[in-house]
Coordinates of N, CA and C in Angstrom, one line a residue:
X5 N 0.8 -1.2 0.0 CA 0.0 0.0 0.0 C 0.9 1.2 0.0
X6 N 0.5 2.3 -0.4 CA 1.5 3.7 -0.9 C 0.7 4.0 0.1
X7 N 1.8 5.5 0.5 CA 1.5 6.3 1.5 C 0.9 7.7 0.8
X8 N -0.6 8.0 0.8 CA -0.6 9.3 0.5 C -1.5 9.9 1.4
X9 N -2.2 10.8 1.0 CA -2.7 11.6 2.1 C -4.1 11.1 3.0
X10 N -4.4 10.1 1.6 CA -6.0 9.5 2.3 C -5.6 8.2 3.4
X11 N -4.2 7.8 3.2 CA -3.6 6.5 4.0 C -2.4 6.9 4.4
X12 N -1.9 7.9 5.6 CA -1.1 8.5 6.1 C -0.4 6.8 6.8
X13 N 1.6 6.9 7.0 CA 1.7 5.6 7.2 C 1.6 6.0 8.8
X14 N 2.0 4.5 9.2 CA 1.5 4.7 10.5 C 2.7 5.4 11.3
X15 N 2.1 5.9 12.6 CA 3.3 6.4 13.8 C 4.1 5.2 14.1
X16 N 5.7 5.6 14.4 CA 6.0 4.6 15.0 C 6.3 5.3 16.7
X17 N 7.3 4.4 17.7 CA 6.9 4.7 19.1 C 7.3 6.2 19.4
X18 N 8.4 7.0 19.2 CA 8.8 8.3 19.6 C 7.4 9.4 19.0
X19 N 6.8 9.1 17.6 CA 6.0 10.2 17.5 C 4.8 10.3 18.3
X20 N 4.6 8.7 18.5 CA 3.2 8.7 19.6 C 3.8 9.1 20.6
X21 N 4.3 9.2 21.2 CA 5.0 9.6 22.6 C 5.1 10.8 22.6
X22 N 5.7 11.4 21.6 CA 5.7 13.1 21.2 C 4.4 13.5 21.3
X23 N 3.2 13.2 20.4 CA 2.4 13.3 20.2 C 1.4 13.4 22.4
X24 N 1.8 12.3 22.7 CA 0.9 12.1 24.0 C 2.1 13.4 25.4
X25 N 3.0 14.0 24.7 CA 3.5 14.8 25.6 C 2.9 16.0 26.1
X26 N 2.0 16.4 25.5 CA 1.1 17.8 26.1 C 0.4 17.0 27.1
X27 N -0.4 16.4 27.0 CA -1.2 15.4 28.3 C -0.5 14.8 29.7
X28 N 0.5 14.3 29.1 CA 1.8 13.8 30.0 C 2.3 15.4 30.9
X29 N 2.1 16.2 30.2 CA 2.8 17.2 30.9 C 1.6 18.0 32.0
X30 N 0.4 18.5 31.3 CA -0.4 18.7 31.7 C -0.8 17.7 33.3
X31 N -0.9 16.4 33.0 CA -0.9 15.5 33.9 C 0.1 16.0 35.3
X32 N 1.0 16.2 35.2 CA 2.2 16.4 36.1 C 2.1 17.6 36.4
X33 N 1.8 18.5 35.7 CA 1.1 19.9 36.5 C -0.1 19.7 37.2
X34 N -1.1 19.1 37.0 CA -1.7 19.0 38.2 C -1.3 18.2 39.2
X35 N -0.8 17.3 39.0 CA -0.6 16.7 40.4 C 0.3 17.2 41.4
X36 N 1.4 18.2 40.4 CA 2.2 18.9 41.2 C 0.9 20.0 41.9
X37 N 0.4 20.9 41.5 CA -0.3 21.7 41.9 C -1.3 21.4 43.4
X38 N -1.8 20.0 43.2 CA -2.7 19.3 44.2 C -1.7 18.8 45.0
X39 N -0.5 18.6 45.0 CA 0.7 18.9 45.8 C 0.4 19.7 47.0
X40 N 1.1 20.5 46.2 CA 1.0 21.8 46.7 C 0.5 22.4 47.8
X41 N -1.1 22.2 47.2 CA -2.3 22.4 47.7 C -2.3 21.6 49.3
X42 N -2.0 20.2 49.2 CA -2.0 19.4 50.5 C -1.2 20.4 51.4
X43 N 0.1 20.6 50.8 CA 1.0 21.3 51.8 C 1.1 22.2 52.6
X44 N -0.1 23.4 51.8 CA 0.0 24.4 52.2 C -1.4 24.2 53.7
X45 N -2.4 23.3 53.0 CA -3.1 23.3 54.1 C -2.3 22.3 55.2
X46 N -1.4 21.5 55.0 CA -0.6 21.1 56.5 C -0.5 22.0 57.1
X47 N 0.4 23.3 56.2 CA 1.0 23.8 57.4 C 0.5 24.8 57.8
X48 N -1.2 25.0 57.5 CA -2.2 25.8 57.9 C -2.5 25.1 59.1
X49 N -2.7 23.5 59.0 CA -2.9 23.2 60.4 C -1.8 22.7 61.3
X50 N -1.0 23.2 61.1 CA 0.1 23.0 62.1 C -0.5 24.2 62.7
X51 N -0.3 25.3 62.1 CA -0.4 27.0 62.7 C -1.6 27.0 63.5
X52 N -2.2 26.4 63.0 CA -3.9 26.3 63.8 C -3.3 25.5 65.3
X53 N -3.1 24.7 64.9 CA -2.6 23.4 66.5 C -1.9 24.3 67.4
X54 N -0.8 25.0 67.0 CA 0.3 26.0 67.6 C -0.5 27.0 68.4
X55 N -1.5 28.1 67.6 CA -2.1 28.9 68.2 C -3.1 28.7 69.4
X56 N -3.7 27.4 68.7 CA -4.7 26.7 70.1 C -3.9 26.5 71.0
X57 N -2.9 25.9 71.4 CA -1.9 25.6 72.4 C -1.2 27.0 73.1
X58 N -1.2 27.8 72.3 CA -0.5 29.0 73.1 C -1.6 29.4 73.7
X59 N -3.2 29.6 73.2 CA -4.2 30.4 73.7 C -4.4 29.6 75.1
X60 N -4.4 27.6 75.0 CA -4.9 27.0 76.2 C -3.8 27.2 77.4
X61 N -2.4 27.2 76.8 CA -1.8 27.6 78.4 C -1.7 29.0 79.0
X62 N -2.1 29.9 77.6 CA -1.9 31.4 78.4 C -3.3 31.5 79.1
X63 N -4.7 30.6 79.0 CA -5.9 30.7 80.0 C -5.2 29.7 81.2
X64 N -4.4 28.8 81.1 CA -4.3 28.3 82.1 C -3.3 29.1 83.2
X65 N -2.6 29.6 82.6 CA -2.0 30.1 83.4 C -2.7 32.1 83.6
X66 N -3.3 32.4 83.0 CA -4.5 33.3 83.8 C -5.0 32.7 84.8
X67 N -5.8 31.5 84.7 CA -6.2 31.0 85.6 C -5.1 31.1 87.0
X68 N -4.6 30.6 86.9 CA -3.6 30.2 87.8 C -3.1 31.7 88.7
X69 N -2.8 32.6 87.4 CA -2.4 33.9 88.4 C -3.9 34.9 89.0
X70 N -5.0 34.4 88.5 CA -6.0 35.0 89.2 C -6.7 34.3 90.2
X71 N -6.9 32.8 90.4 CA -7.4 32.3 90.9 C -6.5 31.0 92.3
X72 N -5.4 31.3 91.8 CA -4.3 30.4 92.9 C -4.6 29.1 92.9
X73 N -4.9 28.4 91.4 CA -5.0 27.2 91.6 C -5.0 27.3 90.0
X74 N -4.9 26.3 89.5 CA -5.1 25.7 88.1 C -6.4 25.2 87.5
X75 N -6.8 25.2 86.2 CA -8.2 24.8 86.1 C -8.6 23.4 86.2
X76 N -9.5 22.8 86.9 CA -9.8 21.4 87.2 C -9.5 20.6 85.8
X77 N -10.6 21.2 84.5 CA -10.7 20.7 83.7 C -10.9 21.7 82.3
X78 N -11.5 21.1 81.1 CA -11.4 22.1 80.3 C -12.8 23.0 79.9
X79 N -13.5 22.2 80.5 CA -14.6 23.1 80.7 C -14.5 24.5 81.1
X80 N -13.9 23.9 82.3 CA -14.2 25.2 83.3 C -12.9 26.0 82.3
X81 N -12.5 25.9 81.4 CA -11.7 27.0 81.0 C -12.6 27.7 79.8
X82 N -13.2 26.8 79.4 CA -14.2 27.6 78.7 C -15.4 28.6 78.9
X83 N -15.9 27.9 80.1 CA -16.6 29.0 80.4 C -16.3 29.9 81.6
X84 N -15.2 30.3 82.3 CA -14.4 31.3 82.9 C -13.5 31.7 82.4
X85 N -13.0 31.2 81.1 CA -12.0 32.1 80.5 C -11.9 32.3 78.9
X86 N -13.1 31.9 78.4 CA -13.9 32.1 76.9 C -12.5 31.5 76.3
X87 N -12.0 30.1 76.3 CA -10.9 29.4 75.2 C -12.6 28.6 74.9
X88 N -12.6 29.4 73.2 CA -13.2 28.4 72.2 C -12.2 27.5 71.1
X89 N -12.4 26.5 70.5 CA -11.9 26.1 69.5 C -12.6 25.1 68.7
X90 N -12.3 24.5 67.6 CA -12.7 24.1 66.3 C -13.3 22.4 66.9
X91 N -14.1 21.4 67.7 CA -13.8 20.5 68.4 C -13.8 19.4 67.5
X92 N -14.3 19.9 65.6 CA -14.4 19.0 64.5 C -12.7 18.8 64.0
X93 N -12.0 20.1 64.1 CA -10.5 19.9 63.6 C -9.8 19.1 64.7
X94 N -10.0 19.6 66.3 CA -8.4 19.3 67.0 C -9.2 18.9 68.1
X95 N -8.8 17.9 69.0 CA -8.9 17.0 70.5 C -7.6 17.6 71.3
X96 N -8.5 17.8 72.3 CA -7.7 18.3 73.3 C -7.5 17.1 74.3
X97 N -6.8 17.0 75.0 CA -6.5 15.8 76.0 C -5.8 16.4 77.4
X98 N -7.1 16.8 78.5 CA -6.5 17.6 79.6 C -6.5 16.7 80.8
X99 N -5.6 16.3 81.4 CA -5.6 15.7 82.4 C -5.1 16.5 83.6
X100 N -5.8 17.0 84.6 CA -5.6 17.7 85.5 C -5.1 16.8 87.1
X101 N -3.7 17.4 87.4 CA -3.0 16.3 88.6 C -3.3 16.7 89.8
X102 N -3.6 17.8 90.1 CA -4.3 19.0 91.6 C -4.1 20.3 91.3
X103 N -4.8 20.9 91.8 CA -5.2 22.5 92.3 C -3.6 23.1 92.0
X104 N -2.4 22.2 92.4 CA -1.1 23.7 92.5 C -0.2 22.9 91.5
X105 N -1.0 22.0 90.3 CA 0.3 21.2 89.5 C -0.3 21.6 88.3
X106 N 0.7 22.2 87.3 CA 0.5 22.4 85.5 C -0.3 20.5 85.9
X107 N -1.3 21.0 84.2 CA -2.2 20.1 84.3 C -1.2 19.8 82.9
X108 N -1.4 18.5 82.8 CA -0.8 17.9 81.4 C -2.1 17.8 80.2
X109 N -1.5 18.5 79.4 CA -2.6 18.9 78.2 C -1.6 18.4 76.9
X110 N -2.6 17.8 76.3 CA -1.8 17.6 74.4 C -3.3 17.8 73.5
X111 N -2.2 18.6 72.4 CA -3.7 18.8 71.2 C -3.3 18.1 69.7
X112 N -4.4 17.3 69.3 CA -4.3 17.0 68.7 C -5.0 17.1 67.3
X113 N -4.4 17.3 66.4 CA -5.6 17.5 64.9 C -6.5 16.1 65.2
X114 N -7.5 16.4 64.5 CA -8.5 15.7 63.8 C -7.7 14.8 62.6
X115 N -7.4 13.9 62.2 CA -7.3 13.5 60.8 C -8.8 12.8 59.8

């Protein structure tokens, strides 16, 4: 069979390959992109975790310099010293040891 315009011959493997490189490329930009995207919301909730943690011990220790004891639990820090937070993103974990001992607290994201 002759090659003319109504029977172009066929690709062999480099031109298909050529050919599928806008897609291939395209492909790799998004996934870089959606990358990305994961990362930046990490380290949105890292900052989120960080700030909750600074706000829970600077009430705890308000507590502590206004009231000469530490707070039982985390309630009572909420509603005597207005610490709100997100309770769908991060777990708080407050175990309180007595009235004159830092209470052991860890925060944890949601996954």
């Amino acid at each position: 069979m002759r090659n003319n315009r109504f029977h172009p011959a066929p690709l062999g493997f480099f031109p298909r390959l050529i050919s599928l490189l806008p897609l291939l490329t395209g492909i790799l930009i998004l996934l870089l992109f959606l990358q990305g995207v994961q990362s930046v919301s990490d380290t949105t909730t890292a900052k989120q975790q960080e700030s909750l943690e600074t706000a829970l011990f600077r009430s705890i220790a308000q507590c502590y310099a206004v009231e000469g004891m530490y707070p039982p639990n985390l309630r009572y820090l909420r509603e005597h010293y207005g610490l709100t937070y997100d309770e769908d993103r991060f777990v708080i974990d407050y175990q309180s040891v007595g009235a004159n001992l830092m209470p052991d607290v860890v925060v944890l994201p949601v996954k």
